[in-house]
Amino acid sequence: AGSRLGQTCMAATASPDMAKPRRFVGLPIAWVVLTLLVVQNSATALMVASSRRPAADGAPLYLGSAAVFLSEGLKLPLCLALIAREEGGVRPMLAAVRRCLLRVGDTAKMAVPALCYLLQNRLLFVSLSRLSATSHQLWSQSKTLFTALFFVRLLGQRLEPAQWLALLLLSLGVCTVQLR
């Protein structure tokens, strides 16, 4: 038996449930999640860009680091509530979180991407203070290009022709925005 979080903590597991496409409001969950991610990313860029414009009266801007700290601080109770729901209460949630945190090796490995994510969120405010929302969105997508290049060069993997075409179109989009 054991808790679901404890079973999946820091490890991806395949289950028979994953074979059936999950649905939400009659739509495949993958499409719902994709739509929500597009809306969230677009809204974030537009709201941060508009809120980081200097005021006409010269009032100081809010600190980007404070906004990052606040957003992460809001995610923590939400995540703990979802874990408590999944585990069946607060005590089982605390036990499951404790088990995950006590796996020091796995927790330390997760520190590297967590710090990269923190840096990325901090740089989001810097870039949106200096670029238009459109330029920021396209330039931030260039990380996909570099990830693909590292995937091929460092890991020796192959990309399909359609994937190369998608990377070419992404690069052209970034170049086109910079021409205006």
PDB file of N, CA and C in Angstrom, residues 68-169:
ATOM      1  N   VAL A  68       8.420  37.381  -7.292  1.00  0.00           N
ATOM      2  CA  VAL A  68       8.772  35.961  -7.412  1.00  0.00           C
ATOM      3  C   VAL A  68       8.568  35.267  -6.071  1.00  0.00           C
ATOM      4  N   PHE A  69       9.023  35.891  -4.998  1.00  0.00           N
ATOM      5  CA  PHE A  69       8.864  35.313  -3.653  1.00  0.00           C
ATOM      6  C   PHE A  69       7.374  35.138  -3.321  1.00  0.00           C
ATOM      7  N   LEU A  70       6.570  36.139  -3.635  1.00  0.00           N
ATOM      8  CA  LEU A  70       5.133  36.064  -3.353  1.00  0.00           C
ATOM      9  C   LEU A  70       4.469  34.960  -4.170  1.00  0.00           C
ATOM     10  N   SER A  71       4.812  34.842  -5.455  1.00  0.00           N
ATOM     11  CA  SER A  71       4.175  33.817  -6.284  1.00  0.00           C
ATOM     12  C   SER A  71       4.550  32.418  -5.798  1.00  0.00           C
ATOM     13  N   GLU A  72       5.806  32.216  -5.419  1.00  0.00           N
ATOM     14  CA  GLU A  72       6.211  30.911  -4.897  1.00  0.00           C
ATOM     15  C   GLU A  72       5.554  30.667  -3.535  1.00  0.00           C
ATOM     16  N   GLY A  73       5.424  31.719  -2.741  1.00  0.00           N
ATOM     17  CA  GLY A  73       4.773  31.591  -1.439  1.00  0.00           C
ATOM     18  C   GLY A  73       3.296  31.238  -1.559  1.00  0.00           C
ATOM     19  N   LEU A  74       2.661  31.675  -2.644  1.00  0.00           N
ATOM     20  CA  LEU A  74       1.258  31.324  -2.870  1.00  0.00           C
ATOM     21  C   LEU A  74       1.111  29.897  -3.374  1.00  0.00           C
ATOM     22  N   LYS A  75       2.118  29.404  -4.086  1.00  0.00           N
ATOM     23  CA  LYS A  75       2.048  28.035  -4.606  1.00  0.00           C
ATOM     24  C   LYS A  75       2.193  26.995  -3.498  1.00  0.00           C
ATOM     25  N   LEU A  76       2.995  27.296  -2.480  1.00  0.00           N
ATOM     26  CA  LEU A  76       3.266  26.324  -1.428  1.00  0.00           C
ATOM     27  C   LEU A  76       2.002  25.834  -0.728  1.00  0.00           C
ATOM     28  N   PRO A  77       1.144  26.724  -0.208  1.00  0.00           N
ATOM     29  CA  PRO A  77      -0.067  26.198   0.450  1.00  0.00           C
ATOM     30  C   PRO A  77      -0.993  25.459  -0.513  1.00  0.00           C
ATOM     31  N   LEU A  78      -1.046  25.905  -1.761  1.00  0.00           N
ATOM     32  CA  LEU A  78      -1.872  25.221  -2.745  1.00  0.00           C
ATOM     33  C   LEU A  78      -1.363  23.796  -2.969  1.00  0.00           C
ATOM     34  N   CYS A  79      -0.058  23.659  -3.135  1.00  0.00           N
ATOM     35  CA  CYS A  79       0.519  22.322  -3.331  1.00  0.00           C
ATOM     36  C   CYS A  79       0.306  21.447  -2.108  1.00  0.00           C
ATOM     37  N   LEU A  80       0.497  22.000  -0.925  1.00  0.00           N
ATOM     38  CA  LEU A  80       0.278  21.218   0.293  1.00  0.00           C
ATOM     39  C   LEU A  80      -1.182  20.792   0.422  1.00  0.00           C
ATOM     40  N   ALA A  81      -2.109  21.672   0.029  1.00  0.00           N
ATOM     41  CA  ALA A  81      -3.531  21.312   0.074  1.00  0.00           C
ATOM     42  C   ALA A  81      -3.842  20.182  -0.903  1.00  0.00           C
ATOM     43  N   LEU A  82      -3.255  20.235  -2.086  1.00  0.00           N
ATOM     44  CA  LEU A  82      -3.476  19.167  -3.067  1.00  0.00           C
ATOM     45  C   LEU A  82      -2.880  17.843  -2.590  1.00  0.00           C
ATOM     46  N   ILE A  83      -1.714  17.909  -1.956  1.00  0.00           N
ATOM     47  CA  ILE A  83      -1.118  16.689  -1.414  1.00  0.00           C
ATOM     48  C   ILE A  83      -1.983  16.143  -0.286  1.00  0.00           C
ATOM     49  N   ALA A  84      -2.490  17.029   0.573  1.00  0.00           N
ATOM     50  CA  ALA A  84      -3.357  16.589   1.678  1.00  0.00           C
ATOM     51  C   ALA A  84      -4.619  15.929   1.133  1.00  0.00           C
ATOM     52  N   ARG A  85      -5.161  16.491   0.072  1.00  0.00           N
ATOM     53  CA  ARG A  85      -6.350  15.885  -0.547  1.00  0.00           C
ATOM     54  C   ARG A  85      -6.023  14.506  -1.098  1.00  0.00           C
ATOM     55  N   GLU A  86      -4.878  14.389  -1.762  1.00  0.00           N
ATOM     56  CA  GLU A  86      -4.457  13.132  -2.363  1.00  0.00           C
ATOM     57  C   GLU A  86      -4.148  12.074  -1.302  1.00  0.00           C
ATOM     58  N   GLU A  87      -3.543  12.519  -0.199  1.00  0.00           N
ATOM     59  CA  GLU A  87      -3.114  11.585   0.846  1.00  0.00           C
ATOM     60  C   GLU A  87      -4.217  11.263   1.847  1.00  0.00           C
ATOM     61  N   GLY A  88      -5.270  12.069   1.873  1.00  0.00           N
ATOM     62  CA  GLY A  88      -6.370  11.783   2.788  1.00  0.00           C
ATOM     63  C   GLY A  88      -6.312  12.534   4.110  1.00  0.00           C
ATOM     64  N   GLY A  89      -5.670  13.681   4.146  1.00  0.00           N
ATOM     65  CA  GLY A  89      -5.648  14.491   5.352  1.00  0.00           C
ATOM     66  C   GLY A  89      -4.310  15.157   5.581  1.00  0.00           C
ATOM     67  N   VAL A  90      -4.279  15.985   6.629  1.00  0.00           N
ATOM     68  CA  VAL A  90      -3.078  16.766   6.909  1.00  0.00           C
ATOM     69  C   VAL A  90      -1.953  15.883   7.449  1.00  0.00           C
ATOM     70  N   ARG A  91      -2.268  15.013   8.394  1.00  0.00           N
ATOM     71  CA  ARG A  91      -1.208  14.158   8.965  1.00  0.00           C
ATOM     72  C   ARG A  91      -0.560  13.264   7.906  1.00  0.00           C
ATOM     73  N   PRO A  92      -1.346  12.570   7.073  1.00  0.00           N
ATOM     74  CA  PRO A  92      -0.692  11.777   6.018  1.00  0.00           C
ATOM     75  C   PRO A  92       0.105  12.646   5.040  1.00  0.00           C
ATOM     76  N   MET A  93      -0.376  13.872   4.805  1.00  0.00           N
ATOM     77  CA  MET A  93       0.356  14.781   3.922  1.00  0.00           C
ATOM     78  C   MET A  93       1.703  15.128   4.537  1.00  0.00           C
ATOM     79  N   LEU A  94       1.715  15.451   5.821  1.00  0.00           N
ATOM     80  CA  LEU A  94       2.971  15.785   6.489  1.00  0.00           C
ATOM     81  C   LEU A  94       3.939  14.605   6.459  1.00  0.00           C
ATOM     82  N   ALA A  95       3.416  13.415   6.679  1.00  0.00           N
ATOM     83  CA  ALA A  95       4.266  12.218   6.650  1.00  0.00           C
ATOM     84  C   ALA A  95       4.844  12.003   5.246  1.00  0.00           C
ATOM     85  N   ALA A  96       4.026  12.192   4.220  1.00  0.00           N
ATOM     86  CA  ALA A  96       4.491  11.997   2.838  1.00  0.00           C
ATOM     87  C   ALA A  96       5.536  13.042   2.464  1.00  0.00           C
ATOM     88  N   VAL A  97       5.314  14.286   2.846  1.00  0.00           N
ATOM     89  CA  VAL A  97       6.285  15.349   2.553  1.00  0.00           C
ATOM     90  C   VAL A  97       7.586  15.070   3.304  1.00  0.00           C
ATOM     91  N   ARG A  98       7.481  14.664   4.536  1.00  0.00           N
ATOM     92  CA  ARG A  98       8.671  14.335   5.321  1.00  0.00           C
ATOM     93  C   ARG A  98       9.472  13.215   4.649  1.00  0.00           C
ATOM     94  N   ARG A  99       8.767  12.175   4.179  1.00  0.00           N
ATOM     95  CA  ARG A  99       9.459  11.075   3.498  1.00  0.00           C
ATOM     96  C   ARG A  99      10.199  11.568   2.255  1.00  0.00           C
ATOM     97  N   CYS A 100       9.565  12.438   1.505  1.00  0.00           N
ATOM     98  CA  CYS A 100      10.216  12.978   0.301  1.00  0.00           C
ATOM     99  C   CYS A 100      11.436  13.813   0.663  1.00  0.00           C
ATOM    100  N   LEU A 101      11.301  14.665   1.664  1.00  0.00           N
ATOM    101  CA  LEU A 101      12.409  15.541   2.040  1.00  0.00           C
ATOM    102  C   LEU A 101      13.569  14.766   2.652  1.00  0.00           C
ATOM    103  N   LEU A 102      13.272  13.641   3.286  1.00  0.00           N
ATOM    104  CA  LEU A 102      14.333  12.842   3.900  1.00  0.00           C
ATOM    105  C   LEU A 102      15.145  12.069   2.868  1.00  0.00           C
ATOM    106  N   ARG A 103      14.643  11.991   1.666  1.00  0.00           N
ATOM    107  CA  ARG A 103      15.426  11.379   0.580  1.00  0.00           C
ATOM    108  C   ARG A 103      16.388  12.456   0.078  1.00  0.00           C
ATOM    109  N   VAL A 104      17.452  12.678   0.854  1.00  0.00           N
ATOM    110  CA  VAL A 104      18.357  13.799   0.645  1.00  0.00           C
ATOM    111  C   VAL A 104      18.958  13.804  -0.760  1.00  0.00           C
ATOM    112  N   GLY A 105      19.334  12.652  -1.268  1.00  0.00           N
ATOM    113  CA  GLY A 105      19.930  12.602  -2.608  1.00  0.00           C
ATOM    114  C   GLY A 105      18.976  13.119  -3.664  1.00  0.00           C
ATOM    115  N   ASP A 106      17.726  12.656  -3.612  1.00  0.00           N
ATOM    116  CA  ASP A 106      16.732  13.110  -4.588  1.00  0.00           C
ATOM    117  C   ASP A 106      16.407  14.588  -4.385  1.00  0.00           C
ATOM    118  N   THR A 107      16.310  15.002  -3.125  1.00  0.00           N
ATOM    119  CA  THR A 107      16.007  16.406  -2.831  1.00  0.00           C
ATOM    120  C   THR A 107      17.133  17.302  -3.338  1.00  0.00           C
ATOM    121  N   ALA A 108      18.377  16.895  -3.145  1.00  0.00           N
ATOM    122  CA  ALA A 108      19.518  17.682  -3.623  1.00  0.00           C
ATOM    123  C   ALA A 108      19.528  17.764  -5.144  1.00  0.00           C
ATOM    124  N   LYS A 109      19.183  16.654  -5.817  1.00  0.00           N
ATOM    125  CA  LYS A 109      19.135  16.677  -7.281  1.00  0.00           C
ATOM    126  C   LYS A 109      18.070  17.651  -7.777  1.00  0.00           C
ATOM    127  N   MET A 110      16.992  17.771  -7.035  1.00  0.00           N
ATOM    128  CA  MET A 110      15.923  18.685  -7.440  1.00  0.00           C
ATOM    129  C   MET A 110      16.281  20.141  -7.162  1.00  0.00           C
ATOM    130  N   ALA A 111      17.302  20.377  -6.349  1.00  0.00           N
ATOM    131  CA  ALA A 111      17.706  21.746  -6.038  1.00  0.00           C
ATOM    132  C   ALA A 111      18.243  22.460  -7.272  1.00  0.00           C
ATOM    133  N   VAL A 112      18.932  21.743  -8.150  1.00  0.00           N
ATOM    134  CA  VAL A 112      19.520  22.378  -9.336  1.00  0.00           C
ATOM    135  C   VAL A 112      18.433  22.930 -10.262  1.00  0.00           C
ATOM    136  N   PRO A 113      17.454  22.109 -10.702  1.00  0.00           N
ATOM    137  CA  PRO A 113      16.416  22.711 -11.548  1.00  0.00           C
ATOM    138  C   PRO A 113      15.570  23.741 -10.792  1.00  0.00           C
ATOM    139  N   ALA A 114      15.411  23.558  -9.481  1.00  0.00           N
ATOM    140  CA  ALA A 114      14.635  24.536  -8.717  1.00  0.00           C
ATOM    141  C   ALA A 114      15.334  25.895  -8.713  1.00  0.00           C
ATOM    142  N   LEU A 115      16.643  25.901  -8.542  1.00  0.00           N
ATOM    143  CA  LEU A 115      17.388  27.161  -8.577  1.00  0.00           C
ATOM    144  C   LEU A 115      17.377  27.769  -9.977  1.00  0.00           C
ATOM    145  N   CYS A 116      17.453  26.924 -10.998  1.00  0.00           N
ATOM    146  CA  CYS A 116      17.355  27.430 -12.385  1.00  0.00           C
ATOM    147  C   CYS A 116      15.992  28.061 -12.629  1.00  0.00           C
ATOM    148  N   TYR A 117      14.943  27.435 -12.110  1.00  0.00           N
ATOM    149  CA  TYR A 117      13.591  27.963 -12.256  1.00  0.00           C
ATOM    150  C   TYR A 117      13.464  29.300 -11.522  1.00  0.00           C
ATOM    151  N   LEU A 118      14.049  29.391 -10.332  1.00  0.00           N
ATOM    152  CA  LEU A 118      14.028  30.638  -9.571  1.00  0.00           C
ATOM    153  C   LEU A 118      14.732  31.744 -10.349  1.00  0.00           C
ATOM    154  N   LEU A 119      15.894  31.435 -10.914  1.00  0.00           N
ATOM    155  CA  LEU A 119      16.626  32.412 -11.715  1.00  0.00           C
ATOM    156  C   LEU A 119      15.822  32.819 -12.947  1.00  0.00           C
ATOM    157  N   GLN A 120      15.193  31.848 -13.594  1.00  0.00           N
ATOM    158  CA  GLN A 120      14.373  32.152 -14.775  1.00  0.00           C
ATOM    159  C   GLN A 120      13.229  33.093 -14.403  1.00  0.00           C
ATOM    160  N   ASN A 121      12.564  32.830 -13.282  1.00  0.00           N
ATOM    161  CA  ASN A 121      11.463  33.701 -12.867  1.00  0.00           C
ATOM    162  C   ASN A 121      11.961  35.104 -12.539  1.00  0.00           C
ATOM    163  N   ARG A 122      13.125  35.200 -11.940  1.00  0.00           N
ATOM    164  CA  ARG A 122      13.684  36.516 -11.612  1.00  0.00           C
ATOM    165  C   ARG A 122      14.036  37.266 -12.894  1.00  0.00           C
ATOM    166  N   LEU A 123      14.628  36.546 -13.853  1.00  0.00           N
ATOM    167  CA  LEU A 123      15.004  37.182 -15.119  1.00  0.00           C
ATOM    168  C   LEU A 123      13.788  37.559 -15.963  1.00  0.00           C
ATOM    169  N   LEU A 124      12.655  36.892 -15.725  1.00  0.00           N
ATOM    170  CA  LEU A 124      11.412  37.258 -16.403  1.00  0.00           C
ATOM    171  C   LEU A 124      11.086  38.727 -16.157  1.00  0.00           C
ATOM    172  N   PHE A 125      11.223  39.161 -14.903  1.00  0.00           N
ATOM    173  CA  PHE A 125      10.902  40.554 -14.568  1.00  0.00           C
ATOM    174  C   PHE A 125      11.920  41.514 -15.165  1.00  0.00           C
ATOM    175  N   VAL A 126      13.169  41.098 -15.210  1.00  0.00           N
ATOM    176  CA  VAL A 126      14.195  41.946 -15.818  1.00  0.00           C
ATOM    177  C   VAL A 126      13.923  42.105 -17.307  1.00  0.00           C
ATOM    178  N   SER A 127      13.660  40.991 -17.994  1.00  0.00           N
ATOM    179  CA  SER A 127      13.454  41.070 -19.446  1.00  0.00           C
ATOM    180  C   SER A 127      12.182  41.821 -19.801  1.00  0.00           C
ATOM    181  N   LEU A 128      11.112  41.613 -19.031  1.00  0.00           N
ATOM    182  CA  LEU A 128       9.868  42.313 -19.356  1.00  0.00           C
ATOM    183  C   LEU A 128       9.922  43.791 -18.986  1.00  0.00           C
ATOM    184  N   SER A 129      10.901  44.187 -18.182  1.00  0.00           N
ATOM    185  CA  SER A 129      11.106  45.610 -17.905  1.00  0.00           C
ATOM    186  C   SER A 129      11.820  46.290 -19.063  1.00  0.00           C
ATOM    187  N   ARG A 130      12.483  45.489 -19.908  1.00  0.00           N
ATOM    188  CA  ARG A 130      13.300  46.059 -20.970  1.00  0.00           C
ATOM    189  C   ARG A 130      12.840  45.710 -22.387  1.00  0.00           C
ATOM    190  N   LEU A 131      11.963  44.710 -22.526  1.00  0.00           N
ATOM    191  CA  LEU A 131      11.480  44.279 -23.841  1.00  0.00           C
ATOM    192  C   LEU A 131       9.965  44.403 -23.907  1.00  0.00           C
ATOM    193  N   SER A 132       9.442  44.421 -25.118  1.00  0.00           N
ATOM    194  CA  SER A 132       7.985  44.343 -25.263  1.00  0.00           C
ATOM    195  C   SER A 132       7.556  42.919 -24.916  1.00  0.00           C
ATOM    196  N   ALA A 133       6.285  42.754 -24.601  1.00  0.00           N
ATOM    197  CA  ALA A 133       5.778  41.422 -24.249  1.00  0.00           C
ATOM    198  C   ALA A 133       5.967  40.441 -25.407  1.00  0.00           C
ATOM    199  N   THR A 134       5.771  40.921 -26.635  1.00  0.00           N
ATOM    200  CA  THR A 134       5.927  40.054 -27.807  1.00  0.00           C
ATOM    201  C   THR A 134       7.374  39.611 -27.962  1.00  0.00           C
ATOM    202  N   SER A 135       8.302  40.552 -27.884  1.00  0.00           N
ATOM    203  CA  SER A 135       9.718  40.205 -28.004  1.00  0.00           C
ATOM    204  C   SER A 135      10.131  39.245 -26.901  1.00  0.00           C
ATOM    205  N   HIS A 136       9.665  39.518 -25.702  1.00  0.00           N
ATOM    206  CA  HIS A 136      10.002  38.633 -24.578  1.00  0.00           C
ATOM    207  C   HIS A 136       9.505  37.213 -24.834  1.00  0.00           C
ATOM    208  N   GLN A 137       8.253  37.088 -25.270  1.00  0.00           N
ATOM    209  CA  GLN A 137       7.694  35.752 -25.493  1.00  0.00           C
ATOM    210  C   GLN A 137       8.508  34.984 -26.529  1.00  0.00           C
ATOM    211  N   LEU A 138       8.850  35.638 -27.617  1.00  0.00           N
ATOM    212  CA  LEU A 138       9.606  34.951 -28.653  1.00  0.00           C
ATOM    213  C   LEU A 138      11.031  34.637 -28.213  1.00  0.00           C
ATOM    214  N   TRP A 139      11.694  35.593 -27.559  1.00  0.00           N
ATOM    215  CA  TRP A 139      13.052  35.327 -27.090  1.00  0.00           C
ATOM    216  C   TRP A 139      13.061  34.254 -26.012  1.00  0.00           C
ATOM    217  N   SER A 140      12.063  34.238 -25.169  1.00  0.00           N
ATOM    218  CA  SER A 140      12.040  33.209 -24.121  1.00  0.00           C
ATOM    219  C   SER A 140      11.830  31.832 -24.725  1.00  0.00           C
ATOM    220  N   GLN A 141      11.213  31.766 -25.886  1.00  0.00           N
ATOM    221  CA  GLN A 141      11.039  30.480 -26.547  1.00  0.00           C
ATOM    222  C   GLN A 141      12.320  29.995 -27.206  1.00  0.00           C
ATOM    223  N   SER A 142      13.312  30.864 -27.306  1.00  0.00           N
ATOM    224  CA  SER A 142      14.588  30.425 -27.877  1.00  0.00           C
ATOM    225  C   SER A 142      15.260  29.393 -26.983  1.00  0.00           C
ATOM    226  N   LYS A 143      14.843  29.303 -25.733  1.00  0.00           N
ATOM    227  CA  LYS A 143      15.395  28.253 -24.859  1.00  0.00           C
ATOM    228  C   LYS A 143      15.044  26.873 -25.422  1.00  0.00           C
ATOM    229  N   THR A 144      13.925  26.780 -26.140  1.00  0.00           N
ATOM    230  CA  THR A 144      13.564  25.521 -26.788  1.00  0.00           C
ATOM    231  C   THR A 144      14.599  25.162 -27.845  1.00  0.00           C
ATOM    232  N   LEU A 145      15.037  26.147 -28.596  1.00  0.00           N
ATOM    233  CA  LEU A 145      16.055  25.920 -29.621  1.00  0.00           C
ATOM    234  C   LEU A 145      17.361  25.427 -28.991  1.00  0.00           C
ATOM    235  N   PHE A 146      17.805  26.097 -27.936  1.00  0.00           N
ATOM    236  CA  PHE A 146      19.058  25.694 -27.298  1.00  0.00           C
ATOM    237  C   PHE A 146      18.938  24.321 -26.633  1.00  0.00           C
ATOM    238  N   THR A 147      17.789  24.028 -26.060  1.00  0.00           N
ATOM    239  CA  THR A 147      17.583  22.707 -25.473  1.00  0.00           C
ATOM    240  C   THR A 147      17.682  21.636 -26.549  1.00  0.00           C
ATOM    241  N   ALA A 148      17.072  21.899 -27.706  1.00  0.00           N
ATOM    242  CA  ALA A 148      17.135  20.930 -28.805  1.00  0.00           C
ATOM    243  C   ALA A 148      18.566  20.755 -29.301  1.00  0.00           C
ATOM    244  N   LEU A 149      19.298  21.840 -29.419  1.00  0.00           N
ATOM    245  CA  LEU A 149      20.682  21.748 -29.876  1.00  0.00           C
ATOM    246  C   LEU A 149      21.541  20.964 -28.879  1.00  0.00           C
ATOM    247  N   PHE A 150      21.344  21.202 -27.589  1.00  0.00           N
ATOM    248  CA  PHE A 150      22.067  20.432 -26.567  1.00  0.00           C
ATOM    249  C   PHE A 150      21.638  18.965 -26.594  1.00  0.00           C
ATOM    250  N   PHE A 151      20.364  18.736 -26.840  1.00  0.00           N
ATOM    251  CA  PHE A 151      19.824  17.376 -26.926  1.00  0.00           C
ATOM    252  C   PHE A 151      20.539  16.596 -28.019  1.00  0.00           C
ATOM    253  N   VAL A 152      20.747  17.260 -29.159  1.00  0.00           N
ATOM    254  CA  VAL A 152      21.402  16.605 -30.297  1.00  0.00           C
ATOM    255  C   VAL A 152      22.909  16.513 -30.067  1.00  0.00           C
ATOM    256  N   ARG A 153      23.524  17.622 -29.677  1.00  0.00           N
ATOM    257  CA  ARG A 153      24.985  17.683 -29.588  1.00  0.00           C
ATOM    258  C   ARG A 153      25.539  16.927 -28.379  1.00  0.00           C
ATOM    259  N   LEU A 154      24.987  17.189 -27.196  1.00  0.00           N
ATOM    260  CA  LEU A 154      25.546  16.596 -25.983  1.00  0.00           C
ATOM    261  C   LEU A 154      25.048  15.181 -25.715  1.00  0.00           C
ATOM    262  N   LEU A 155      23.790  14.932 -26.031  1.00  0.00           N
ATOM    263  CA  LEU A 155      23.232  13.619 -25.750  1.00  0.00           C
ATOM    264  C   LEU A 155      23.274  12.680 -26.953  1.00  0.00           C
ATOM    265  N   GLY A 156      23.645  13.226 -28.109  1.00  0.00           N
ATOM    266  CA  GLY A 156      23.760  12.384 -29.298  1.00  0.00           C
ATOM    267  C   GLY A 156      22.420  11.862 -29.811  1.00  0.00           C
ATOM    268  N   GLN A 157      21.343  12.546 -29.514  1.00  0.00           N
ATOM    269  CA  GLN A 157      20.015  12.118 -29.949  1.00  0.00           C
ATOM    270  C   GLN A 157      19.703  12.713 -31.316  1.00  0.00           C
ATOM    271  N   ARG A 158      18.656  12.189 -31.944  1.00  0.00           N
ATOM    272  CA  ARG A 158      18.237  12.667 -33.265  1.00  0.00           C
ATOM    273  C   ARG A 158      16.876  13.355 -33.158  1.00  0.00           C
ATOM    274  N   LEU A 159      16.691  14.350 -33.993  1.00  0.00           N
ATOM    275  CA  LEU A 159      15.392  15.008 -34.101  1.00  0.00           C
ATOM    276  C   LEU A 159      14.766  14.631 -35.437  1.00  0.00           C
ATOM    277  N   GLU A 160      13.461  14.531 -35.440  1.00  0.00           N
ATOM    278  CA  GLU A 160      12.719  14.235 -36.664  1.00  0.00           C
ATOM    279  C   GLU A 160      12.703  15.479 -37.558  1.00  0.00           C
ATOM    280  N   PRO A 161      12.516  15.314 -38.870  1.00  0.00           N
ATOM    281  CA  PRO A 161      12.449  16.475 -39.763  1.00  0.00           C
ATOM    282  C   PRO A 161      11.388  17.498 -39.340  1.00  0.00           C
ATOM    283  N   ALA A 162      10.237  17.031 -38.860  1.00  0.00           N
ATOM    284  CA  ALA A 162       9.193  17.968 -38.417  1.00  0.00           C
ATOM    285  C   ALA A 162       9.667  18.780 -37.212  1.00  0.00           C
ATOM    286  N   GLN A 163      10.477  18.180 -36.362  1.00  0.00           N
ATOM    287  CA  GLN A 163      11.011  18.903 -35.204  1.00  0.00           C
ATOM    288  C   GLN A 163      12.020  19.956 -35.640  1.00  0.00           C
ATOM    289  N   TRP A 164      12.862  19.622 -36.616  1.00  0.00           N
ATOM    290  CA  TRP A 164      13.804  20.613 -37.148  1.00  0.00           C
ATOM    291  C   TRP A 164      13.048  21.774 -37.802  1.00  0.00           C
ATOM    292  N   LEU A 165      11.967  21.440 -38.528  1.00  0.00           N
ATOM    293  CA  LEU A 165      11.154  22.487 -39.153  1.00  0.00           C
ATOM    294  C   LEU A 165      10.544  23.406 -38.089  1.00  0.00           C
ATOM    295  N   ALA A 166      10.038  22.821 -37.008  1.00  0.00           N
ATOM    296  CA  ALA A 166       9.465  23.628 -35.924  1.00  0.00           C
ATOM    297  C   ALA A 166      10.525  24.552 -35.322  1.00  0.00           C
ATOM    298  N   LEU A 167      11.742  24.052 -35.141  1.00  0.00           N
ATOM    299  CA  LEU A 167      12.825  24.886 -34.597  1.00  0.00           C
ATOM    300  C   LEU A 167      13.198  26.005 -35.566  1.00  0.00           C
ATOM    301  N   LEU A 168      13.184  25.700 -36.862  1.00  0.00           N
ATOM    302  CA  LEU A 168      13.461  26.722 -37.872  1.00  0.00           C
ATOM    303  C   LEU A 168      12.391  27.816 -37.822  1.00  0.00           C
ATOM    304  N   LEU A 169      11.122  27.417 -37.751  1.00  0.00           N
ATOM    305  CA  LEU A 169      10.038  28.403 -37.682  1.00  0.00           C
ATOM    306  C   LEU A 169      10.138  29.254 -36.415  1.00  0.00           C
TER     307      LEU A 169
END
